[in-house]
PDB file of C-alpha atoms in Angstrom:
ATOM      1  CA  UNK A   6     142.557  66.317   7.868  1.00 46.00           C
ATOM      2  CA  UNK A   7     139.750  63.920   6.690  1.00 45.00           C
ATOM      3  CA  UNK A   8     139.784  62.925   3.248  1.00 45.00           C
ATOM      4  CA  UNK A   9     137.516  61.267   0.815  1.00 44.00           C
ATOM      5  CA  UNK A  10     138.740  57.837   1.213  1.00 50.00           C
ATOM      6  CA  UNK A  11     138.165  58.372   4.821  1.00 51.00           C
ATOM      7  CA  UNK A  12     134.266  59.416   4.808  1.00 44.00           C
ATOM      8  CA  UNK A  13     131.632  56.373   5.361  1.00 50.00           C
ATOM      9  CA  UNK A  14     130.062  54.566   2.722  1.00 48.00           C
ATOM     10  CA  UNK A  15     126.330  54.095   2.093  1.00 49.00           C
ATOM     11  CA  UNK A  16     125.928  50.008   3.424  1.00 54.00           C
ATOM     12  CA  UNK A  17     122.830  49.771   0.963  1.00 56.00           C
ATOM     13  CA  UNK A  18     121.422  51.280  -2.452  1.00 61.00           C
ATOM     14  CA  UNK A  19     119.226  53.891  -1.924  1.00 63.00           C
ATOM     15  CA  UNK A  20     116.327  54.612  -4.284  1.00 65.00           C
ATOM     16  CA  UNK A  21     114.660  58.341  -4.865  1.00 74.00           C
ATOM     17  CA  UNK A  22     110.654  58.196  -3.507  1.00 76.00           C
ATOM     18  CA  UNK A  23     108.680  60.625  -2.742  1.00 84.00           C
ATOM     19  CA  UNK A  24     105.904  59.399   0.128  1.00 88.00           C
ATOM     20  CA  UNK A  25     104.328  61.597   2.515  1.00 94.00           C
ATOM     21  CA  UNK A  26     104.778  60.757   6.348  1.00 94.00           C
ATOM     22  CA  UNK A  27     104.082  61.570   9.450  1.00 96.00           C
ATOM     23  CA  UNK A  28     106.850  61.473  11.994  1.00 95.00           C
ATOM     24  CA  UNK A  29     106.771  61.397  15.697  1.00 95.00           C
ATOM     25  CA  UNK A  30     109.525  62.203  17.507  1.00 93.00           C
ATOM     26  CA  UNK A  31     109.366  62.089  21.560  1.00 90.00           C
ATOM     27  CA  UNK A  32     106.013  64.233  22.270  1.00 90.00           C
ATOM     28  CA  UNK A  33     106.564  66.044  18.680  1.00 93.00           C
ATOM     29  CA  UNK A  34     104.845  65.096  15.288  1.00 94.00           C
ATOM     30  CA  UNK A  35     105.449  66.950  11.482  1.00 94.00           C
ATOM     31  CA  UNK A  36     104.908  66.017   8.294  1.00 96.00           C
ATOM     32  CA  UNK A  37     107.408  64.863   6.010  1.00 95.00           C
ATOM     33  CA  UNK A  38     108.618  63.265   3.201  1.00 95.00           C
ATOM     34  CA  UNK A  39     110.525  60.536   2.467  1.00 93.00           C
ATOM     35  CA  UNK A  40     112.954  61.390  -0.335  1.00 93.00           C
ATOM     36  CA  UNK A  41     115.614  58.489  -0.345  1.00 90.00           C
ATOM     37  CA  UNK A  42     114.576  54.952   0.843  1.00 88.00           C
ATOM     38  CA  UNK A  43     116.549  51.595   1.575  1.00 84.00           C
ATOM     39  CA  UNK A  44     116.053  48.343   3.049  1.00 81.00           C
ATOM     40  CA  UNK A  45     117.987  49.566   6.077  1.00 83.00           C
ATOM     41  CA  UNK A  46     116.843  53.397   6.409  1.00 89.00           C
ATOM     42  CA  UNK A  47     115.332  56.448   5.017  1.00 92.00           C
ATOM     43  CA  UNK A  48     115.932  60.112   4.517  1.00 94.00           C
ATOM     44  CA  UNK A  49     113.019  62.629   5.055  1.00 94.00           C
ATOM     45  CA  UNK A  50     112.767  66.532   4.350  1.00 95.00           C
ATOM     46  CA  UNK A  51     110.420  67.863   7.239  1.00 95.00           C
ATOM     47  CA  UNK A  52     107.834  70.516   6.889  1.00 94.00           C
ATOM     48  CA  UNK A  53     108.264  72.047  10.524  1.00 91.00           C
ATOM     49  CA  UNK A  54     111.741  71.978  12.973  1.00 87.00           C
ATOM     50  CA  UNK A  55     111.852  69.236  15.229  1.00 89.00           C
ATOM     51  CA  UNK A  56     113.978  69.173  18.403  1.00 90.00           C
ATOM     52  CA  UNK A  57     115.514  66.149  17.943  1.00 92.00           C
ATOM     53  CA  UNK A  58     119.290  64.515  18.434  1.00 93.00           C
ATOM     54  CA  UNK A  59     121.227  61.337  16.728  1.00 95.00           C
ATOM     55  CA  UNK A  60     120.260  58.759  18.735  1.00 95.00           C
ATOM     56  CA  UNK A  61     116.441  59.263  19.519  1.00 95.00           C
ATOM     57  CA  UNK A  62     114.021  56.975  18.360  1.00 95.00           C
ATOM     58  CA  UNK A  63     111.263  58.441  16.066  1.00 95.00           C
ATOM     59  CA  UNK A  64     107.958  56.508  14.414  1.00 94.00           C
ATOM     60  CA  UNK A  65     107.432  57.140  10.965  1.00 93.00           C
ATOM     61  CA  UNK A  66     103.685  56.222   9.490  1.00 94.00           C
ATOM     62  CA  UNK A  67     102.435  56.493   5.608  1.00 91.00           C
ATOM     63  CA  UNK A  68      99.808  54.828   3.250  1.00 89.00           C
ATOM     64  CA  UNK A  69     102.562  53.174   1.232  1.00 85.00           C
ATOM     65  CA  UNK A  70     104.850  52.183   3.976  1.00 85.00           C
ATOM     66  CA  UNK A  71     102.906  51.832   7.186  1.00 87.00           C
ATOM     67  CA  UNK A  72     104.255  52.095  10.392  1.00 90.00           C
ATOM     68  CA  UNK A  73     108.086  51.825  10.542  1.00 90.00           C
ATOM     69  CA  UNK A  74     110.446  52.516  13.994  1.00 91.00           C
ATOM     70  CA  UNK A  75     113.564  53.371  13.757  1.00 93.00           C
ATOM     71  CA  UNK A  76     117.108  55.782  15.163  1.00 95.00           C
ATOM     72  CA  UNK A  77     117.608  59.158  14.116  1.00 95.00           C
ATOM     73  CA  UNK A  78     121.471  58.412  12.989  1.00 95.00           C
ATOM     74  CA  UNK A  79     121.797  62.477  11.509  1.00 94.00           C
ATOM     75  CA  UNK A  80     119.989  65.882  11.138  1.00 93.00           C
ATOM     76  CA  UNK A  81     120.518  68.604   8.808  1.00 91.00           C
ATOM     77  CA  UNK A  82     118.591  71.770   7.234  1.00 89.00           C
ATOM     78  CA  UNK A  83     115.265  70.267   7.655  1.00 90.00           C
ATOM     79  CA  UNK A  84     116.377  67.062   6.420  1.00 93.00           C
ATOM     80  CA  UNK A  85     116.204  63.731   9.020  1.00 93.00           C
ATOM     81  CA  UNK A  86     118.417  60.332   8.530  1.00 95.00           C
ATOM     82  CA  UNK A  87     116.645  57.250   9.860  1.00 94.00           C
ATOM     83  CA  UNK A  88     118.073  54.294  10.304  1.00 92.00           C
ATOM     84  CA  UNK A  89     115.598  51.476  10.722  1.00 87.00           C
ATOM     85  CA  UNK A  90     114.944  49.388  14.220  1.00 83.00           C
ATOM     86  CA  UNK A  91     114.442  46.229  12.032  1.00 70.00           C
ATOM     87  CA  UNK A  92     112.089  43.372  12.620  1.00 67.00           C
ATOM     88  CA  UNK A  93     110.572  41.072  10.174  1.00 63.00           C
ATOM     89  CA  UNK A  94     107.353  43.002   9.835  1.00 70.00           C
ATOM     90  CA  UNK A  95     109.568  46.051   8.663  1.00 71.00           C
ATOM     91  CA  UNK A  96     111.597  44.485   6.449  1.00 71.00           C
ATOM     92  CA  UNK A  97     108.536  43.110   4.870  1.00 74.00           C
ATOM     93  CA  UNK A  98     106.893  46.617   5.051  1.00 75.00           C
ATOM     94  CA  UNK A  99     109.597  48.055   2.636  1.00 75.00           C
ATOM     95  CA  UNK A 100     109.468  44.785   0.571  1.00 75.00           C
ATOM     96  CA  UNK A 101     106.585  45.505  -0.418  1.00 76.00           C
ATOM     97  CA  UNK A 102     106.970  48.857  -1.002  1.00 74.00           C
ATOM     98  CA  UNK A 103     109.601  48.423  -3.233  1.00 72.00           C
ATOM     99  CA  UNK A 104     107.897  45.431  -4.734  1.00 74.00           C
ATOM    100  CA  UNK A 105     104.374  47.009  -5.889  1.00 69.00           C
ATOM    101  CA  UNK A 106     104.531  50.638  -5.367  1.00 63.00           C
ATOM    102  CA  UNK A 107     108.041  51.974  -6.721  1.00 56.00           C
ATOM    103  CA  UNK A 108     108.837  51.455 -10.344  1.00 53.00           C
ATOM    104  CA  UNK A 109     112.243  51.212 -11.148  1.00 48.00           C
ATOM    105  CA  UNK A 110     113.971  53.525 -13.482  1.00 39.00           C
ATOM    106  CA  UNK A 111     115.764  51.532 -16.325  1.00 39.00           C
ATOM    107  CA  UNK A 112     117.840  53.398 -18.665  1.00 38.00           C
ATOM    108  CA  UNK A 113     117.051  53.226 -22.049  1.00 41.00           C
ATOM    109  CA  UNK A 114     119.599  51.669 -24.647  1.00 44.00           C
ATOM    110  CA  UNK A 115     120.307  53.757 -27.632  1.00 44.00           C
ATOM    111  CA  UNK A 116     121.938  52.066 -30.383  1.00 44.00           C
TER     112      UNK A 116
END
């Protein structure tokens, strides 16, 4: 019996975006969008059913975010897991992201 303690924890803080994709998987595209983002991966709710597997490698391009490769690591009700092939020019594409497109949400002090 698995337990709690036993499932895997996330490596990395994700962040809620919302950024319309394009993904290419094999000889397949769809569009998509990102929903959860991190320096080392991304989650994406499709618009169509891909035939895809854990494992494959899929291209992901946007406006914000550019071109980013990267391994499907899960699949699930239309939703994708991506796990980034990283390489300075993606690590610097989601940099920036994060650095002039997403605000951060900061909670607001009540006193």
């Amino acid at each position: 019996m698995t337990t709690i303690k036993d499932m895997p924890v996330r490596a990395t803080d994700r962040s809620n975006v919302r950024i319309f994709a394009t993904v290419h998987i094999m000889h397949q595209s769809t569009r998509g969008r990102v929903v959860d983002l991190s320096p080392s991966g991304m989650a994406l709710d499709l618009e169509k059913p891909v035939q895809a597997m854990p494992g494959q490698m899929v291209t992901i391009e946007s406006e914000e975010l550019g071109r980013l490769s990267g391994t499907i690591r899960w699949l699930s009700n239309g939703r994708l897991g991506i796990q980034y092939k990283l390489s300075t020019n993606a690590l610097a594409q989601i940099t920036s992201y994060f650095r002039f497109f997403h605000e951060e949400v900061r909670p607001v002090l009540r006193r």
